[in-house]
mmCIF file of C-alpha atoms and ligand atoms in Angstrom:
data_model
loop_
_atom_site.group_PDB
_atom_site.id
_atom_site.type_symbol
_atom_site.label_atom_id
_atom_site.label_comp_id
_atom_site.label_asym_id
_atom_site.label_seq_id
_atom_site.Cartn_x
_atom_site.Cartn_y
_atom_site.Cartn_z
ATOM 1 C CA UNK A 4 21.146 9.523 14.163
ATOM 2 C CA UNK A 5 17.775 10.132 15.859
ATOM 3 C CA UNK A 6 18.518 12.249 19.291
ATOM 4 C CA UNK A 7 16.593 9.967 21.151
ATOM 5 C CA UNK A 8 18.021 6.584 20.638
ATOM 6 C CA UNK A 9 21.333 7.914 20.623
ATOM 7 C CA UNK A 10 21.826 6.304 24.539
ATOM 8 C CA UNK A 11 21.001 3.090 22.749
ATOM 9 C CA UNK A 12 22.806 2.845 19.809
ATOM 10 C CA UNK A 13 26.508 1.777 19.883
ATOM 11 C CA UNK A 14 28.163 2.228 16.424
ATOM 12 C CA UNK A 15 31.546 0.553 15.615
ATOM 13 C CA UNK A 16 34.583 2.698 15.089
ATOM 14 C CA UNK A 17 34.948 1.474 11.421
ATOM 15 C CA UNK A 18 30.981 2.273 10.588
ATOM 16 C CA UNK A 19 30.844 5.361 12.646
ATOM 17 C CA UNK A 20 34.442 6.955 10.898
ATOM 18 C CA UNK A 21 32.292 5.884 7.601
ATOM 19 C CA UNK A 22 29.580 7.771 8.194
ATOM 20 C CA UNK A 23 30.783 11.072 9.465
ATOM 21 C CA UNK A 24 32.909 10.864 6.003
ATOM 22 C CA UNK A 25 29.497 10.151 4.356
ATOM 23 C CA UNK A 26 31.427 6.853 2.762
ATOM 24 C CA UNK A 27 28.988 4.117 1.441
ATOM 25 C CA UNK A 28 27.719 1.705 4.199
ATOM 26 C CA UNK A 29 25.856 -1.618 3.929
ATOM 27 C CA UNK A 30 23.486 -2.528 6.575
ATOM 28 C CA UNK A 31 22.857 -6.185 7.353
ATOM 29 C CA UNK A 32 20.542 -8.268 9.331
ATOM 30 C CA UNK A 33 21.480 -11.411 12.164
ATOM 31 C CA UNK A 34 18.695 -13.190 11.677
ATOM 32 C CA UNK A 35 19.685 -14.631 8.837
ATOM 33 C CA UNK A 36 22.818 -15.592 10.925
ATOM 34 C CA UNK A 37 21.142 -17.031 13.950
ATOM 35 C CA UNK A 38 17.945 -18.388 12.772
ATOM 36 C CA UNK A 39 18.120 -18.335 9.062
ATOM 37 C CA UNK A 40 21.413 -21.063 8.830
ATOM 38 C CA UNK A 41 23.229 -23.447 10.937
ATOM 39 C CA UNK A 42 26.530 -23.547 12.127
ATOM 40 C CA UNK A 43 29.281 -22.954 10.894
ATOM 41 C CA UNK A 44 27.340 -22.426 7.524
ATOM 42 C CA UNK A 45 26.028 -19.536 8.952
ATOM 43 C CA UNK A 46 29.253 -17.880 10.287
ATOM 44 C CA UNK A 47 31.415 -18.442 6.565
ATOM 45 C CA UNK A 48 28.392 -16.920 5.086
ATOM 46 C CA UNK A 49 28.689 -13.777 7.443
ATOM 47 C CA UNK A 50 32.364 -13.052 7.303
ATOM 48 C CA UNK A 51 31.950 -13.841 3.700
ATOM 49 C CA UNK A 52 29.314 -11.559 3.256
ATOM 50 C CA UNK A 53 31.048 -8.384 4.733
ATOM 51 C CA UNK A 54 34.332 -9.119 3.104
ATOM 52 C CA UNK A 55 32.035 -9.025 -0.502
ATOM 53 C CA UNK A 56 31.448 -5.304 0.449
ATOM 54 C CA UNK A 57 35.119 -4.171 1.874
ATOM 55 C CA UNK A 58 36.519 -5.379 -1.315
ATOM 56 C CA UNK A 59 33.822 -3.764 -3.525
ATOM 57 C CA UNK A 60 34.427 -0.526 -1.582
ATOM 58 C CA UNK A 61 32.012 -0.215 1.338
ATOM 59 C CA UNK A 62 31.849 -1.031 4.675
ATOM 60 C CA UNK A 63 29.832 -3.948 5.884
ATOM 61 C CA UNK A 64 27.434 -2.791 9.516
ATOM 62 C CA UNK A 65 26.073 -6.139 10.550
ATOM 63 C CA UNK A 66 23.691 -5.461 12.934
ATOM 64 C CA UNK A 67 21.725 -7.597 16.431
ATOM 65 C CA UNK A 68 21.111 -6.407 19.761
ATOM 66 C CA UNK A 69 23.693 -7.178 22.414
ATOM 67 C CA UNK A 70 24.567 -6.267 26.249
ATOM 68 C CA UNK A 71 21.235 -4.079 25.634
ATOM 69 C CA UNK A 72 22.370 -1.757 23.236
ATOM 70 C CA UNK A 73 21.328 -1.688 19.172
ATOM 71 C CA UNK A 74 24.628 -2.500 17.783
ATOM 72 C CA UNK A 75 25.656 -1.175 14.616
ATOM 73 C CA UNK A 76 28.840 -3.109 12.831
ATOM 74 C CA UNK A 77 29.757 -6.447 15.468
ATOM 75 C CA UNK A 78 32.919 -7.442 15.670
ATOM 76 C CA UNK A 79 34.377 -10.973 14.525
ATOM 77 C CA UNK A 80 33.810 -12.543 18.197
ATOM 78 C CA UNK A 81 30.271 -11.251 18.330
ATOM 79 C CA UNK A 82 29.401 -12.502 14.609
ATOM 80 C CA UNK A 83 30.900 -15.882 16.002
ATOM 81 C CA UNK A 84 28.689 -15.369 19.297
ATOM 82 C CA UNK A 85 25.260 -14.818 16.857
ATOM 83 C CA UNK A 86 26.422 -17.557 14.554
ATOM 84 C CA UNK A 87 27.032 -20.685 17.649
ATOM 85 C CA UNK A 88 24.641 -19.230 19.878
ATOM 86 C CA UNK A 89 21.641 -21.296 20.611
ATOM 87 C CA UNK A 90 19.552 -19.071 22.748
ATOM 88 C CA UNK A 91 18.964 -16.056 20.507
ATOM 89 C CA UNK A 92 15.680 -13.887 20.241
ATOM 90 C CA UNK A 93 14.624 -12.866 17.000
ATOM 91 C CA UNK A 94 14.081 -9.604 17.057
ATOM 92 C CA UNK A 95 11.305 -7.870 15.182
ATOM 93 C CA UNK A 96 10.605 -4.222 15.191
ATOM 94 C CA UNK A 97 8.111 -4.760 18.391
ATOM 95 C CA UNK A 98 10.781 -6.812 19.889
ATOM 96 C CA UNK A 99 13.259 -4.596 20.444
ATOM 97 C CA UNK A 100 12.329 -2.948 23.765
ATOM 98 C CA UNK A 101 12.199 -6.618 25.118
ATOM 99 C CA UNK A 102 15.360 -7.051 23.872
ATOM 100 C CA UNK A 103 16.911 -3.746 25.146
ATOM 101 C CA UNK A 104 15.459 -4.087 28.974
ATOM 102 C CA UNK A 105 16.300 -7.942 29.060
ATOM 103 C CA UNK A 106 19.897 -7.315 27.577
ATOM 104 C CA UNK A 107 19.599 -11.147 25.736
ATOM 105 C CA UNK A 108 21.177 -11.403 22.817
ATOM 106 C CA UNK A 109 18.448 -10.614 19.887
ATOM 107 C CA UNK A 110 19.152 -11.214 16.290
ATOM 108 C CA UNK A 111 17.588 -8.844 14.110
ATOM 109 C CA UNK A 112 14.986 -9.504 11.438
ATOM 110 C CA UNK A 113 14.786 -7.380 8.140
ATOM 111 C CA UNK A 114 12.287 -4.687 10.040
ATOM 112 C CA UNK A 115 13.971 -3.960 12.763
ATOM 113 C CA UNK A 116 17.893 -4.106 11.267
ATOM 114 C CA UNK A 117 15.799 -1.493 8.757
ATOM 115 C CA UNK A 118 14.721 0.888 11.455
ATOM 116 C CA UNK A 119 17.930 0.213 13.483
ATOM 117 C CA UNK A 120 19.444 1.135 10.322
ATOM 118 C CA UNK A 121 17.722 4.743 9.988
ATOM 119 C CA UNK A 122 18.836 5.298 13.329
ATOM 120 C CA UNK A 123 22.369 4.986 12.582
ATOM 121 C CA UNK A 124 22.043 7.044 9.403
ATOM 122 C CA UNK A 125 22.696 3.818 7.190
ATOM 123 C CA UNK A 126 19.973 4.001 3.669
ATOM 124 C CA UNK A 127 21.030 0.577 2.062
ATOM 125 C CA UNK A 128 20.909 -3.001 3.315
ATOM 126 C CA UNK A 129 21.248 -6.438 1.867
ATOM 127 C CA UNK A 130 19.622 -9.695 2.822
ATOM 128 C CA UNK A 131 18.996 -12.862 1.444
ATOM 129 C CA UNK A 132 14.883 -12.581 1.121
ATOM 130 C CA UNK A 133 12.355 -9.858 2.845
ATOM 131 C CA UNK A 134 9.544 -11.530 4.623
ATOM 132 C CA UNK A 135 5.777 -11.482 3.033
ATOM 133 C CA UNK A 136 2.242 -13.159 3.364
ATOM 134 C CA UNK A 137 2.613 -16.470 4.091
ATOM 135 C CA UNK A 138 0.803 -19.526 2.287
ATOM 136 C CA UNK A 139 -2.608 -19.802 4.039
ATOM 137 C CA UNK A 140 -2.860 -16.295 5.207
ATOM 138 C CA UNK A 141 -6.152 -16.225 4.758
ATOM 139 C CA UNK A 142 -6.831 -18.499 8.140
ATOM 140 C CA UNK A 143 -3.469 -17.979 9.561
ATOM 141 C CA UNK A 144 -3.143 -14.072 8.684
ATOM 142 C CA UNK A 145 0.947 -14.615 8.743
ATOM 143 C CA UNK A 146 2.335 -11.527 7.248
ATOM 144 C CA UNK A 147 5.821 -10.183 8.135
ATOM 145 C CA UNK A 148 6.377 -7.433 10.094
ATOM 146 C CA UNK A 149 9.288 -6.643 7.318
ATOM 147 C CA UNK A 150 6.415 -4.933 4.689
ATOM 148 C CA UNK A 151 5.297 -2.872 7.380
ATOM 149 C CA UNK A 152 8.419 -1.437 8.100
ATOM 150 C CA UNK A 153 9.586 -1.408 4.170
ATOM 151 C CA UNK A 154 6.225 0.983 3.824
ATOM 152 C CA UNK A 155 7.504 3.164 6.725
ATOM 153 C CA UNK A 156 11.382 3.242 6.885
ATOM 154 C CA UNK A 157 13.630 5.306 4.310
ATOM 155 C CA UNK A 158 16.000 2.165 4.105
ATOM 156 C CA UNK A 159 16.281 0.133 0.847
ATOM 157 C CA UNK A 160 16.322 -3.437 1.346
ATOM 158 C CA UNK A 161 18.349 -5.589 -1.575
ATOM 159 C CA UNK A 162 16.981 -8.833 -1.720
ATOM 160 C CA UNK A 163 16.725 -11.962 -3.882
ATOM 161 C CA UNK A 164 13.053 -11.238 -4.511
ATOM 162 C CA UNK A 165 10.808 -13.086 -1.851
ATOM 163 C CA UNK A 166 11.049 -16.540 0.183
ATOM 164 C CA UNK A 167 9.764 -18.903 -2.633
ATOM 165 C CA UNK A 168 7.738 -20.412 0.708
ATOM 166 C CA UNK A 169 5.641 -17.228 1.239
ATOM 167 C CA UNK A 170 2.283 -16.488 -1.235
ATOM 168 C CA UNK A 171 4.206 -14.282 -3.775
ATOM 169 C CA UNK A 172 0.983 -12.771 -5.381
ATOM 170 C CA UNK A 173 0.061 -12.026 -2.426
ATOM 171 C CA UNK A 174 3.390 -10.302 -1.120
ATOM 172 C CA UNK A 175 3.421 -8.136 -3.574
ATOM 173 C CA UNK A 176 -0.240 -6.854 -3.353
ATOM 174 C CA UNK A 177 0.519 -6.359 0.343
ATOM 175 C CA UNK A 178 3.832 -4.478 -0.754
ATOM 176 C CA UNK A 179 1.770 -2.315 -3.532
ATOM 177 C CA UNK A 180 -0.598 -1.236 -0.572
ATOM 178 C CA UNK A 181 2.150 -0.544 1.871
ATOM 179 C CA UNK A 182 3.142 1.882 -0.973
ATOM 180 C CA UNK A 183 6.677 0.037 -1.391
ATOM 181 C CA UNK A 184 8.536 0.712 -4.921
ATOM 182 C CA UNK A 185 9.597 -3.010 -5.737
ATOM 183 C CA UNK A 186 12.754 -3.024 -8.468
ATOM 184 C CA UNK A 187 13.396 -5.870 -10.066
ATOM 185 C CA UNK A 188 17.157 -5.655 -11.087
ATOM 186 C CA UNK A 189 18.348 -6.426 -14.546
ATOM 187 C CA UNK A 190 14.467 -8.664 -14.846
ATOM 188 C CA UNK A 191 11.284 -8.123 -15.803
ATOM 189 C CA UNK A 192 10.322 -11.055 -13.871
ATOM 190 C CA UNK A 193 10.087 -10.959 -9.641
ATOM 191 C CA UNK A 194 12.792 -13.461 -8.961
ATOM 192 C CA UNK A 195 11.596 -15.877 -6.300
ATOM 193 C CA UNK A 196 14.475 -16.745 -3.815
ATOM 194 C CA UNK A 197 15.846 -19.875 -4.544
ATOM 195 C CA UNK A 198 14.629 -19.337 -8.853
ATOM 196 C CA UNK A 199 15.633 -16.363 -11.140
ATOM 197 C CA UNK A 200 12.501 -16.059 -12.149
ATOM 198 C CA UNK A 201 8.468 -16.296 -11.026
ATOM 199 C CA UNK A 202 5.204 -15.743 -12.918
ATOM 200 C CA UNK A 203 5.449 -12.614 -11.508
ATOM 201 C CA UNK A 204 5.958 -9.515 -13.947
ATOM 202 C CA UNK A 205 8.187 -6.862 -11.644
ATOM 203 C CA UNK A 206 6.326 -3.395 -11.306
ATOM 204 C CA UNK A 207 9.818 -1.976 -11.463
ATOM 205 C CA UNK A 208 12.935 -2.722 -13.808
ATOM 206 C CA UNK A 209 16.189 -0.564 -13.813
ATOM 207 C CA UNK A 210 19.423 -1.950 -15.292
ATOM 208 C CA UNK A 211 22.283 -0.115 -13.067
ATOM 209 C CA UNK A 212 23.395 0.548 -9.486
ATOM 210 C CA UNK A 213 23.596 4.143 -10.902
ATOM 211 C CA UNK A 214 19.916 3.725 -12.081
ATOM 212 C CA UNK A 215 18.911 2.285 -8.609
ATOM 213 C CA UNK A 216 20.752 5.141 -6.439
ATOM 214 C CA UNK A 217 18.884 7.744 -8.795
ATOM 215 C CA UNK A 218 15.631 6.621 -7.525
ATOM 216 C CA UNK A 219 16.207 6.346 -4.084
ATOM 217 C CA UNK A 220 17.763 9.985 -4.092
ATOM 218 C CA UNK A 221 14.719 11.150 -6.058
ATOM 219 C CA UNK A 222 11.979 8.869 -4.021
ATOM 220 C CA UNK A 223 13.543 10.359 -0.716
ATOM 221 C CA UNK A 224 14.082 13.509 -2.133
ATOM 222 C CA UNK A 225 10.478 14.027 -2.826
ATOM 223 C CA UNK A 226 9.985 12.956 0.973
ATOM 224 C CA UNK A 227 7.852 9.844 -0.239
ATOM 225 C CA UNK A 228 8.721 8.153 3.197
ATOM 226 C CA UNK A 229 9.547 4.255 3.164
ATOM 227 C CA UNK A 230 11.891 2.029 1.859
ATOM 228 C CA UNK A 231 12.220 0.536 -2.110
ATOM 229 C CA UNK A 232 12.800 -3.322 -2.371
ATOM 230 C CA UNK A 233 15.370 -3.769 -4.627
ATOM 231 C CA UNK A 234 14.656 -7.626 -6.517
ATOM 232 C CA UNK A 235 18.192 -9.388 -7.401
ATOM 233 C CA UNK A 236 17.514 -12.419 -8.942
ATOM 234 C CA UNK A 237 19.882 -15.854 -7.791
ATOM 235 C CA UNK A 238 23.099 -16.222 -10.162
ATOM 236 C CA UNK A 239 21.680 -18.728 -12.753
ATOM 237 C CA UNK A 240 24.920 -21.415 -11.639
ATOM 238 C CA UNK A 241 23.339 -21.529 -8.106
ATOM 239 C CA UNK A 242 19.173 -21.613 -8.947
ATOM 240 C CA UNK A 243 17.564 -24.219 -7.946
ATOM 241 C CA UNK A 244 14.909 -25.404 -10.852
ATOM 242 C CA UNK A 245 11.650 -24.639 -10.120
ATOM 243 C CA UNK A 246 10.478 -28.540 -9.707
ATOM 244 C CA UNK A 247 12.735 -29.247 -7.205
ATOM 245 C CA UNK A 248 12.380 -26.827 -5.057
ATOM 246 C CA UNK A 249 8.907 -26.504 -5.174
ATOM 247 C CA UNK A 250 8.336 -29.992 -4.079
ATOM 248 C CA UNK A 251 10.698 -29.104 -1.071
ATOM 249 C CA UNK A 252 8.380 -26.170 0.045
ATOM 250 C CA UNK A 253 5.482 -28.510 -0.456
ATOM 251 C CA UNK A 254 6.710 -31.096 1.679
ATOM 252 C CA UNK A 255 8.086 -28.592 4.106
ATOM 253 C CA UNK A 256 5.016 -26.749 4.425
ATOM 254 C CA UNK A 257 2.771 -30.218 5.264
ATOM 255 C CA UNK A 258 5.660 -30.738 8.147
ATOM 256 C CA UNK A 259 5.617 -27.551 9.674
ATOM 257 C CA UNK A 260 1.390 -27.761 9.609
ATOM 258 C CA UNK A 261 1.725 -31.346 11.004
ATOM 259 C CA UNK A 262 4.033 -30.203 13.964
ATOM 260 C CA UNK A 263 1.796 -26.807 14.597
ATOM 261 C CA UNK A 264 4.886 -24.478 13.663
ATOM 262 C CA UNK A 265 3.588 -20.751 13.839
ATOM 263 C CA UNK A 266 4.270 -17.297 14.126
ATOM 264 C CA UNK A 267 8.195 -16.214 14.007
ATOM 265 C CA UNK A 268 8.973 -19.841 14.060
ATOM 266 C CA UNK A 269 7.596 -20.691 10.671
ATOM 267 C CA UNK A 270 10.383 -19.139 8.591
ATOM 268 C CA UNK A 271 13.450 -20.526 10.157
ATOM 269 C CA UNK A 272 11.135 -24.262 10.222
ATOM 270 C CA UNK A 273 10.358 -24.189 6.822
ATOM 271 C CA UNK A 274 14.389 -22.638 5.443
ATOM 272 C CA UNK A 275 15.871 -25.370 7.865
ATOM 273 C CA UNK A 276 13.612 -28.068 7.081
ATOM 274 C CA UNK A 277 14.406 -27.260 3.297
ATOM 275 C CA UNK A 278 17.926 -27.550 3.695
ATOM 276 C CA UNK A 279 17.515 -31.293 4.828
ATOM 277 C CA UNK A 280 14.900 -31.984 2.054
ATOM 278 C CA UNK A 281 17.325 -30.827 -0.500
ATOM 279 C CA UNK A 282 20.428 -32.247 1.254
ATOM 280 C CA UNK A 283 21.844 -28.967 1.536
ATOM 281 C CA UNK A 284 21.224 -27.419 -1.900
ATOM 282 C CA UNK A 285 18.615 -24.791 -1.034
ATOM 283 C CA UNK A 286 21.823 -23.722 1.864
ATOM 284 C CA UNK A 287 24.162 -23.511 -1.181
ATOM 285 C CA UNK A 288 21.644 -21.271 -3.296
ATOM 286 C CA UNK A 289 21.038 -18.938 -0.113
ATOM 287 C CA UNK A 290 24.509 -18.475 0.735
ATOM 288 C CA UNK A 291 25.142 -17.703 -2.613
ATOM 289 C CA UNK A 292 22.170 -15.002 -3.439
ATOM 290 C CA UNK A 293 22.970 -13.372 0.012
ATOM 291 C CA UNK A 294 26.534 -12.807 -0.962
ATOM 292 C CA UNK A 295 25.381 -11.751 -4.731
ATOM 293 C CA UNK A 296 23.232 -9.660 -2.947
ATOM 294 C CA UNK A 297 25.675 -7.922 -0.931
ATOM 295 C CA UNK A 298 27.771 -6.747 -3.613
ATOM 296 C CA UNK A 299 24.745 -5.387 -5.335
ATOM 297 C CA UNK A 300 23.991 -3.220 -1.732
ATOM 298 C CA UNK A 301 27.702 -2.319 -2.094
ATOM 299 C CA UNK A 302 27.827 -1.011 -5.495
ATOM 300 C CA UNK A 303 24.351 0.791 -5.142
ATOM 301 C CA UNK A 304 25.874 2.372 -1.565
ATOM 302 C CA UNK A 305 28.726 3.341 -3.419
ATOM 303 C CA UNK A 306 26.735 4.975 -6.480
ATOM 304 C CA UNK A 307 24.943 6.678 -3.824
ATOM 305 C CA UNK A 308 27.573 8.057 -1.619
ATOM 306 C CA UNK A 309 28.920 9.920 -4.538
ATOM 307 C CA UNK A 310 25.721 11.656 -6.042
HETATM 308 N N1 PSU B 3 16.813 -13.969 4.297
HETATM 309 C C1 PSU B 3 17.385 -15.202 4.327
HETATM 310 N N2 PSU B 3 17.189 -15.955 5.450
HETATM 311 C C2 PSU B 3 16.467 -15.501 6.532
HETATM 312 C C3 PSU B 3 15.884 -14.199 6.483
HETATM 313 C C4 PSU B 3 16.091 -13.475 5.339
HETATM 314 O O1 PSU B 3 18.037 -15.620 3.362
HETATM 315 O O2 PSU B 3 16.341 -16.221 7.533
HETATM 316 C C5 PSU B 3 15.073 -13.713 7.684
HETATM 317 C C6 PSU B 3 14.994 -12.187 7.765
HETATM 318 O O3 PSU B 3 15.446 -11.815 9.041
HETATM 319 C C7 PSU B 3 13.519 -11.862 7.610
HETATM 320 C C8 PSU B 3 12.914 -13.076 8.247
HETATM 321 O O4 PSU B 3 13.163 -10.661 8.247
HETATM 322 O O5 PSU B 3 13.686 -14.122 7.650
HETATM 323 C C9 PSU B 3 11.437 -13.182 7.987
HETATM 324 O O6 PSU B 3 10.839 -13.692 9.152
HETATM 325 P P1 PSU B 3 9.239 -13.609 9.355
HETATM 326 O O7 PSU B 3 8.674 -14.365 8.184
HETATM 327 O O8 PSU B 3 8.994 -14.276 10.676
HETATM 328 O O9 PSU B 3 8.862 -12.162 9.366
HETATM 329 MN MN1 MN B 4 5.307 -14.264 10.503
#
C-alpha cells in the first residue's frame, strides 16, 4: 500500500487477511458492471465472476469508488448497488479525485481499477477487454486511458484480447510504444474479443499460468515498470464468427456516428447497441470470456503467490 493513499483506500476484511498472508488476489473492474452490461445480466456475471476465482483458489477484490473512498473487495449489496444503479460515473484514472471529493458512486474503468490495484498491493486483474484506439482515431484521436496506465502500472491485466470495435492494428502499435509486453495465451494469433482469433500475429505466446507468473516476476524483477496484457482468447463454444459480428460493429459504429456518441460514452454505446443487434449473443460471448478470463487471473495469481 502506498503511504499516501492509505486515508483513501478501504480494503475488505477477506482481501486485506489475503494480502498480509501474501495469498493470491484477483483484482477486478465495475465498469464492466455498471456501464459495460445491463441488469441483472450484469450482476449474475459479477457474483459469477468472483465465485470462478474462490473456487479456483483466490480471492476475488472487485473494485469502484463508493462513500468517497477507493474500495477494494465490495460486498454483495454494493455489487447489487453498481449493478441496478443508474447514476454511476465511470471512473478513469483522471476521474478519481472527482470521484473521491464528490463521494458519487464511480465505477472503475481498467486504468484506474489498475492503479487502484497497485495501491492495495494487488499485481493481477481480469476483465473482459482493455480499451485501445478507436476506429477513426485519426480525426477523433479516441484512445483509452487503459494503455496509458498498462505502460505505467506494475498490474497485469488478463483480457480477451481487445474490443473487436476498437482499430486493433492500431492498439497494438499504441501498446508496443507504451512499452506494454502483450501475451497471447495458448495463440499465436491476438484474439479479438468476441473471435478467438484476428489477423493479428501476438508479439508474445506462453502456454502456462506457470509460464505467465515467470514473466511477470522476472519483468518486475528487472524493475521494467508497467503492466503485461495477458491475451485469452473466447472459449471456441461461445465465439461469435467473424461475419456476424463484424456486421454488428459496422452497423453499431454508423449509429453511434449518426447520434454524435463520443468520448467515455462510445464504448458502453457501441457494447450495448451490439447486444440488441445480435439479440443478445455478443452479451452471452462477454459474459462468458470475462468469466474464462477470471479463472485464468486466478490460476496465474495463484502460480504467482507461490514463487
Ligand atoms: N471489458 C468488457 N466490458 C467493458 C469494459 C471492459 O467486457 O465495458 C470496460 C473497461 O472498464 C474498459 C472500458 O476500461 O470498457 C474502456 O472504456 P474506454 O474505451 O472509454 O477507455
Ligand atoms: Mn475513449
Amino acid at each position: 500500500m502506498t503511504a499516501p493513499a492509505a486515508q483513501d483506500l478501504v480494503i475488505s476484511p477477506e482481501v486485506a487477511a489475503a494480502l498480509k498472508d501474501g495469498a493470491p488476489v484477483v483484482a477486478l473492474e465495475s465498469t464492466i458492471i455498471s456501464h459495460g452490461m445491463a441488469y441483472p445480466a450484469n450482476l449474475e456475471m459479477a457474483s459469477g465472476v468472483e465465485a470462478i476465482i474462490r473456487d479456483a483458489g483466490a480471492t476475488p477484490a472487485t473494485i469502484a469508488v463508493l462513500n468517497g473512498k477507493l474500495k477494494v473487495g465490495l460486498e454483495p449489496g454494493e455489487l447489487e448497488l453498481f449493478a441496478r444503479e443508474k447514476d454511476v460515473l465511470k471512473a478513469s484514472t483522471h476521474d478519481l479525485p472527482y470521484a473521491l471529493i464528490t463521494k458519487r458512486p464511480a465505477a472503475t474503468t481498467v486504468a484506474a481499477t489498475m492503479r487502484i490495484a497497485a495501491m492495495a498491493g494487488i499485481r493481477i486483474f481480469a476483465t473482459g477487454g482493455v480499451g485501445g484506439v478507436h476506429r477513426g482515431w485519426n480525426t477523433s484521436l479516441d484512445i483509452s486511458a487503459d494503455i496509458t496506465e498498462l505502460g505505467r502500472t506494475n498490474v497485469a491485466v488478463i483480457s480477451a484480447g481487445a474490443k473487436a470495435i476498437l482499430d486493433l492494428p492500431a492498439t497494438m502499435e499504441a501498446l508496443e510504444t507504451a512499452g506494454v509486453p502483450v501475451i497471447a495465451y495458448g495463440t499465436d494469433t491476438f484474439p479479438a474479443f468476441y473471435s478467438r482469433e484476428s489477423d493479428l500475429k501476438a508479439p508474445l505466446r506462453l502456454d502456462s499460468a506457470a509460464d505467465i507468473a515467470a514473466f511477470l516476476d522476472a519483468k518486475w524483477r528487472l524493475d521494467l515498470r508497467g503492466g503485461a496484457l495477458i491475451a485469452n482468447p473466447i472459449p471456441a463454444e461461445h465465439e461469435i464468427p467473424a461475419a456476424i459480428i463484424g456486421g454488428a460493429i459496422e452497423t453499431a459504429l454508423r449509429d453511434a456516428k449518426a447520434q454524435n456518441i463520443a468520448a467515455k460514452a462510445v464504448t458502453p454505446y457501441l457494447l450495448g447497441r451490439i447486444v440488441e443487434i445480435t439479440a443478445g449473443k455478443s452479451l452471452a460471448a462477454n459474459i462468458a470470456l470475462v468469466k474464462n478470463n477470471a479463472l485464468l487471473g486466478a490460476e496465474i495469481a495463484i502460480a504467482l503467490a507461490s514463487r
